[in-house]
Amino acid sequence: MRMKPSRNLLLCLCSMLALGFLYYSSWRISLRGWGHRSLYDKQGFFLKLDGTLPLKLTYKYGNLSEGACKPGFAAAKMSAIYPKLHVYSGCDSKHHAMLSLQSPGGSIASEKIIDILLSNTKIYGLGEELDSMSCKTCIIVGNGGILANKSLGQRIDEFDVVVRLNEAPVKGFEKDVGSKTTMRITYPEGAIQKMEHYETQSLFVLSAFKALDFKWLRHMVLNQRLHSTDGFWKSVAKHIPRQPSDMRILNPYFIQEASFKLIGLPHNNGQMGRGNIPTLGTVAITMALHNCDEVAVAGFGYNLSTPLAPLHYYEKIKMSAIKESWTHNISKEKEFLVKLVKAGVIQDWTNGICSGGC
Ligand SMILES: *[C@@H]1O[C@H](CO)[C@@H](O)[C@H](O)[C@H]1NC(C)=O
Ligand SMILES: *[C@@H]1O[C@H](CO)[C@@H](O)[C@H](O)[C@H]1NC(C)=O
Ligand SMILES: *[C@@H]1O[C@H](CO)[C@@H](O)[C@H](O)[C@H]1NC(C)=O
Ligand SMILES: *[C@@H]1O[C@H](CO)[C@@H](O)[C@H](O)[C@H]1NC(C)=O
């Protein structure tokens, strides 16, 4: 049957309209795509990192006395350069921790262990005094040799929260790194093994990068003998001189946010491993951005143009010993930290992060 000409025309018109619409909308989409690209980088940070605060906050902070803690400063600065930020303390929601565990890097098998752990440690916060403060300043003390001989100890101790990482010692280094430790964030292979090297008081915080790390913590919390160290990449501590109430699990959300969102490491179908594990220092900074009003760092950044300088502040190993890591992506991570320093989200007291220029 032959179609009537008028009907043919209508069909043709319709398809032309449809084509026109498609063309128009694809143009719109690409236009928006371009607009998007010109404002933000791949991770969602503004390309222009000026970190200008809302006027309201500028007034509010202007009213504070010199040097006083500025409530909400770090999160506000971060939001100014990274509008996608959703501030989340990470310690009030077991549900969220579980969800994060079941997705990238975790396994459902950990769930029972988490329940055991949380029912033993019971407490989620930093302790009554710190939890009740309306404004907290935090410093993350990295382990870099750049801390040596700068006599920053006293200033570090003035922070409300002092975070230390892995086995970084305090005793004998107080002049440069301070003597206060609010929390020590570690993973099993990085934890202090000599009991006498622990400070007398601090929270022991596990940053778990693999399911086995939770099993290890269960042994530590329940004070059980560890029969095997299979699956760890290095020897691990057999005992942690802390009561369960002084042990915490860092919400795995912060590891994932650091890796996949902020640094932009490859997702690898959620497998944590090759090139997508953030360093502990960056995980700690990420946690602090959500939990502290002001965030500073010290002892971060390696200056590779000084191969004979010490790598860490507490041992003789030289910068030249630094090895390519298959798990971390130091250069991508540095790009992220540089953004934070550039925009004034964090203060870098030893200027190591921008050592290549900011
Ligand atoms: C700052 O101080 C001024 C004068 O004391 C006051 O009028 C104003 O409301 C204060 N602003 C804020 C945001 O607190
Ligand atoms: C720090 O000072 C000590 C003693 O003066 C010296 O032996 C050491 O090499 C210095 N370390 C650095 C990193 O400059
Ligand atoms: C780090 O990331 C960059 C950019 O995505 C990539 O080219 C490089 O191979 C990565 N390096 C490592 C060690 O994974
Ligand atoms: C890194 O080391 C080189 C050589 O000593 C020096 O010129 C440069 O200023 C250092 N960078 C920083 C900021 O530490």
Short mmCIF file of C-alpha atoms in Angstrom, two decimals, residues 59-345:
data_model
loop_
_atom_site.label_atom_id
_atom_site.label_comp_id
_atom_site.label_asym_id
_atom_site.label_seq_id
_atom_site.Cartn_x
_atom_site.Cartn_y
_atom_site.Cartn_z
CA TYR A 59 32.89 38.14 59.10
CA LYS A 60 32.57 35.48 61.75
CA TYR A 61 36.27 34.68 61.74
CA GLY A 62 37.16 38.35 61.58
CA ASN A 63 35.49 38.75 64.95
CA LEU A 64 37.64 36.09 66.60
CA SER A 65 40.74 37.09 68.46
CA GLU A 66 44.09 36.53 66.76
CA GLY A 67 45.06 32.87 66.64
CA ALA A 68 41.76 31.58 68.02
CA CYS A 69 40.40 28.31 66.60
CA LYS A 70 38.00 29.01 63.72
CA PRO A 71 34.98 26.73 63.89
CA GLY A 72 34.40 24.84 60.64
CA PHE A 73 37.35 26.45 58.90
CA ALA A 74 38.91 23.36 57.27
CA ALA A 75 35.61 22.00 55.95
CA ALA A 76 34.57 25.44 54.66
CA LYS A 77 37.88 25.94 52.87
CA MET A 78 37.68 22.44 51.46
CA SER A 79 34.13 22.99 50.21
CA ALA A 80 35.27 26.21 48.56
CA ILE A 81 37.66 24.26 46.31
CA TYR A 82 35.79 20.92 46.29
CA PRO A 83 32.02 21.51 46.29
CA LYS A 84 31.30 17.76 46.39
CA LEU A 85 32.51 17.46 50.00
CA HIS A 86 30.02 15.93 52.43
CA VAL A 87 31.34 16.35 55.91
CA TYR A 88 31.06 13.10 57.81
CA SER A 89 32.69 12.35 61.16
CA GLY A 90 32.86 8.63 60.42
CA CYS A 91 32.53 7.62 64.05
CA ASP A 92 28.79 7.81 64.59
CA SER A 93 27.62 5.37 62.00
CA LYS A 94 28.48 1.74 62.20
CA HIS A 95 26.14 1.17 59.30
CA HIS A 96 28.25 3.30 57.03
CA ALA A 97 31.42 1.57 58.13
CA MET A 98 29.88 -1.77 57.28
CA LEU A 99 28.76 -0.58 53.87
CA SER A 100 32.23 0.67 53.09
CA LEU A 101 33.67 -2.63 54.19
CA GLN A 102 31.50 -4.61 51.87
CA SER A 103 32.38 -2.54 48.88
CA PRO A 104 35.95 -1.83 47.77
CA GLY A 105 38.71 -3.47 49.72
CA GLY A 106 36.55 -5.20 52.27
CA SER A 107 34.79 -8.48 52.53
CA ILE A 108 31.52 -9.45 54.05
CA ALA A 109 33.38 -11.89 56.28
CA SER A 110 34.69 -8.91 58.22
CA GLU A 111 31.22 -7.97 59.38
CA LYS A 112 31.15 -10.37 62.31
CA ILE A 113 34.59 -9.26 63.37
CA ILE A 114 33.58 -5.62 63.25
CA ASP A 115 30.66 -6.43 65.52
CA ILE A 116 32.96 -8.16 68.00
CA LEU A 117 35.42 -5.30 67.85
CA LEU A 118 32.87 -2.54 68.27
CA SER A 119 31.15 -4.33 71.13
CA ASN A 120 34.50 -4.56 72.91
CA THR A 121 35.83 -1.10 72.27
CA LYS A 122 32.37 0.44 72.82
CA ILE A 123 33.49 4.06 72.55
CA TYR A 124 33.63 5.86 69.21
CA GLY A 125 34.91 9.33 70.02
CA LEU A 126 38.15 10.90 71.15
CA GLY A 127 37.21 11.09 74.81
CA GLU A 128 34.93 13.37 76.74
CA GLU A 129 37.16 16.42 76.87
CA LEU A 130 37.97 16.55 73.16
CA ASP A 131 34.49 15.52 72.04
CA SER A 132 32.92 18.40 73.96
CA MET A 133 35.15 21.07 72.41
CA SER A 134 33.31 23.33 70.00
CA CYS A 135 36.45 23.95 67.98
CA LYS A 136 39.38 21.58 67.61
CA THR A 137 42.77 22.16 66.01
CA CYS A 138 44.57 19.06 64.74
CA ILE A 139 48.05 18.37 63.48
CA ILE A 140 49.09 15.28 61.57
CA VAL A 141 52.74 14.61 62.27
CA GLY A 142 54.31 12.79 59.35
CA ASN A 143 57.53 10.85 59.68
CA GLY A 144 59.68 12.84 57.27
CA GLY A 145 63.29 13.78 57.98
CA ILE A 146 62.26 17.34 57.23
CA LEU A 147 61.09 17.52 60.88
CA ALA A 148 64.62 17.10 62.20
CA ASN A 149 66.30 20.05 63.90
CA LYS A 150 63.39 22.46 63.42
CA SER A 151 62.44 22.59 67.11
CA LEU A 152 58.73 22.47 66.35
CA GLY A 153 57.91 20.24 69.33
CA GLN A 154 56.44 22.91 71.55
CA ARG A 155 54.20 24.27 68.80
CA ILE A 156 53.03 20.78 67.87
CA ASP A 157 52.00 20.14 71.48
CA GLU A 158 49.77 23.24 71.40
CA PHE A 159 47.31 21.50 69.06
CA ASP A 160 44.22 19.98 70.64
CA VAL A 161 44.70 16.76 68.70
CA VAL A 162 48.14 15.40 67.75
CA VAL A 163 48.00 12.51 65.29
CA ARG A 164 51.04 10.30 64.79
CA LEU A 165 51.53 7.52 62.28
CA ASN A 166 52.82 3.98 62.60
CA GLU A 167 56.02 3.53 64.57
CA ALA A 168 57.14 7.18 64.63
CA PRO A 169 58.75 7.61 68.05
CA VAL A 170 58.31 10.45 70.50
CA LYS A 171 60.79 9.59 73.23
CA GLY A 172 64.12 11.29 72.55
CA PHE A 173 62.65 13.50 69.80
CA GLU A 174 60.39 15.74 71.87
CA LYS A 175 62.22 18.92 70.91
CA ASP A 176 61.39 18.42 67.24
CA VAL A 177 58.14 16.44 67.25
CA GLY A 178 56.53 17.25 70.60
CA SER A 179 55.50 14.92 73.38
CA LYS A 180 51.73 14.78 73.05
CA THR A 181 50.01 11.96 71.16
CA THR A 182 46.23 11.96 70.97
CA MET A 183 46.06 9.09 68.54
CA ARG A 184 48.41 6.84 66.69
CA ILE A 185 47.01 5.57 63.40
CA THR A 186 48.61 2.38 62.15
CA TYR A 187 48.15 -0.79 60.18
CA PRO A 188 49.43 -4.13 61.53
CA GLU A 189 52.76 -4.06 59.68
CA GLY A 190 53.42 -0.49 60.78
CA ALA A 191 52.53 -0.80 64.45
CA ILE A 192 55.18 -0.37 67.12
CA GLN A 193 56.51 -3.79 68.12
CA LYS A 194 58.61 -2.87 71.16
CA MET A 195 56.27 -2.25 74.08
CA GLU A 196 58.66 0.27 75.67
CA HIS A 197 58.34 2.49 72.59
CA TYR A 198 54.66 3.21 73.18
CA GLU A 199 53.74 6.49 74.81
CA THR A 200 51.87 6.06 78.07
CA GLN A 201 48.62 7.43 76.71
CA SER A 202 47.08 7.61 73.26
CA LEU A 203 44.32 6.06 71.26
CA PHE A 204 45.35 3.15 69.10
CA VAL A 205 43.58 3.57 65.76
CA LEU A 206 43.63 0.84 63.12
CA SER A 207 43.55 1.87 59.51
CA ALA A 208 42.62 -1.42 57.85
CA PHE A 209 43.66 -1.87 54.26
CA LYS A 210 42.74 -5.55 53.99
CA ALA A 211 40.31 -7.96 55.63
CA LEU A 212 43.15 -9.67 57.50
CA ASP A 213 43.86 -6.43 59.36
CA PHE A 214 40.53 -6.72 61.19
CA LYS A 215 41.33 -10.28 62.21
CA TRP A 216 44.64 -9.06 63.58
CA LEU A 217 42.87 -6.32 65.54
CA ARG A 218 40.48 -8.87 67.00
CA HIS A 219 43.48 -10.70 68.45
CA MET A 220 44.85 -7.45 69.84
CA VAL A 221 41.53 -6.37 71.34
CA LEU A 222 40.77 -9.74 72.89
CA ASN A 223 44.45 -10.11 73.85
CA GLN A 224 44.71 -13.45 72.08
CA ARG A 225 47.88 -15.05 70.83
CA LEU A 226 48.52 -14.52 67.16
CA HIS A 227 49.38 -17.94 65.74
CA SER A 228 50.28 -17.05 62.23
CA THR A 229 51.41 -13.98 60.38
CA ASP A 230 50.58 -15.41 56.96
CA GLY A 231 49.21 -12.79 54.63
CA PHE A 232 51.07 -9.83 56.11
CA TRP A 233 53.83 -8.30 54.05
CA LYS A 234 56.08 -7.76 57.04
CA SER A 235 56.28 -8.89 60.65
CA VAL A 236 53.49 -7.48 62.80
CA ALA A 237 53.07 -6.50 66.44
CA LYS A 238 51.91 -9.37 68.65
CA HIS A 239 50.50 -7.22 71.41
CA ILE A 240 49.22 -3.68 71.77
CA PRO A 241 49.56 -2.23 75.27
CA ARG A 242 46.10 -0.65 75.24
CA GLN A 243 42.74 -1.40 76.76
CA PRO A 244 39.98 -2.13 74.24
CA SER A 245 38.38 1.17 75.25
CA ASP A 246 41.50 2.93 73.90
CA MET A 247 41.34 1.19 70.53
CA ARG A 248 39.43 2.43 67.50
CA ILE A 249 38.81 1.46 63.92
CA LEU A 250 39.27 4.25 61.44
CA ASN A 251 36.21 4.28 59.24
CA PRO A 252 37.27 2.71 55.92
CA TYR A 253 35.22 5.41 54.25
CA PHE A 254 38.17 7.77 54.64
CA ILE A 255 40.52 5.41 52.79
CA GLN A 256 38.08 5.12 49.93
CA GLU A 257 37.33 8.81 49.79
CA ALA A 258 41.05 9.60 49.74
CA SER A 259 41.83 7.03 47.07
CA PHE A 260 38.94 7.14 44.64
CA LYS A 261 37.55 10.65 45.09
CA LEU A 262 40.20 13.04 46.33
CA ILE A 263 43.39 11.64 44.80
CA GLY A 264 41.61 9.96 41.87
CA LEU A 265 43.37 6.59 41.92
CA PRO A 266 42.05 3.77 39.73
CA HIS A 267 39.10 1.88 41.14
CA ASN A 268 40.27 -1.53 39.84
CA ASN A 269 36.83 -3.00 40.51
CA GLY A 270 37.24 -2.24 44.17
CA GLN A 271 40.39 -4.31 44.56
CA MET A 272 42.77 -2.40 46.81
CA GLY A 273 46.30 -3.08 45.68
CA ARG A 274 48.22 -1.98 42.65
CA GLY A 275 48.56 1.77 42.54
CA ASN A 276 45.41 2.62 44.48
CA ILE A 277 46.26 2.54 48.17
CA PRO A 278 46.65 6.00 49.67
CA THR A 279 49.50 6.51 52.13
CA LEU A 280 48.58 6.57 55.78
CA GLY A 281 49.45 10.25 56.02
CA THR A 282 46.90 11.18 53.38
CA VAL A 283 44.28 8.95 54.98
CA ALA A 284 44.89 10.78 58.27
CA ILE A 285 44.56 14.18 56.59
CA THR A 286 41.29 13.07 54.98
CA MET A 287 39.92 11.99 58.35
CA ALA A 288 41.00 15.31 59.88
CA LEU A 289 39.26 17.35 57.17
CA HIS A 290 35.99 15.82 58.37
CA ASN A 291 36.65 15.90 62.10
CA CYS A 292 38.80 18.93 62.88
CA ASP A 293 38.05 22.64 62.61
CA GLU A 294 41.61 23.48 61.67
CA VAL A 295 44.15 21.09 60.18
CA ALA A 296 47.92 21.39 60.06
CA VAL A 297 50.60 18.96 58.99
CA ALA A 298 54.34 18.63 59.63
CA GLY A 299 56.93 16.18 58.38
CA PHE A 300 55.26 15.57 55.01
CA GLY A 301 56.95 15.50 51.62
CA TYR A 302 60.21 14.02 50.45
CA ASN A 303 62.79 16.21 48.79
CA LEU A 304 64.40 13.84 46.29
CA SER A 305 66.96 16.44 45.26
CA THR A 306 68.67 15.88 48.60
CA PRO A 307 69.51 12.14 48.40
CA LEU A 308 71.74 12.23 51.48
CA ALA A 309 69.18 13.86 53.76
CA PRO A 310 67.44 11.53 56.23
CA LEU A 311 64.21 9.94 54.99
CA HIS A 312 62.66 9.78 58.47
CA TYR A 313 63.35 11.96 61.48
CA TYR A 314 64.11 8.96 63.69
CA GLU A 315 66.52 6.80 61.72
CA LYS A 316 69.61 7.03 59.55
CA ILE A 317 68.11 5.71 56.30
CA LYS A 318 68.73 8.24 53.54
CA MET A 319 66.34 9.78 51.05
CA SER A 320 68.03 7.80 48.26
CA ALA A 321 66.67 4.58 49.82
CA ILE A 322 63.13 5.55 48.85
CA LYS A 323 61.65 2.85 46.65
CA GLU A 324 59.07 2.91 43.93
CA SER A 325 55.93 1.59 45.50
CA TRP A 326 53.53 -0.61 43.58
CA THR A 327 50.67 0.16 45.95
CA HIS A 328 50.91 3.94 46.27
CA ASN A 329 50.94 6.63 43.63
CA ILE A 330 53.08 9.26 45.28
CA SER A 331 52.92 11.77 42.43
CA LYS A 332 49.11 11.67 42.16
CA GLU A 333 48.88 11.94 45.91
CA LYS A 334 51.19 14.92 45.93
CA GLU A 335 48.96 16.70 43.42
CA PHE A 336 46.10 16.37 45.89
CA LEU A 337 48.11 17.57 48.89
CA VAL A 338 49.45 20.52 46.90
CA LYS A 339 45.84 21.60 46.22
CA LEU A 340 45.11 21.59 49.95
CA VAL A 341 48.19 23.64 50.79
CA LYS A 342 47.73 26.04 47.88
CA ALA A 343 44.15 26.83 48.86
CA GLY A 344 45.01 27.12 52.55
CA VAL A 345 42.81 24.18 53.57
#
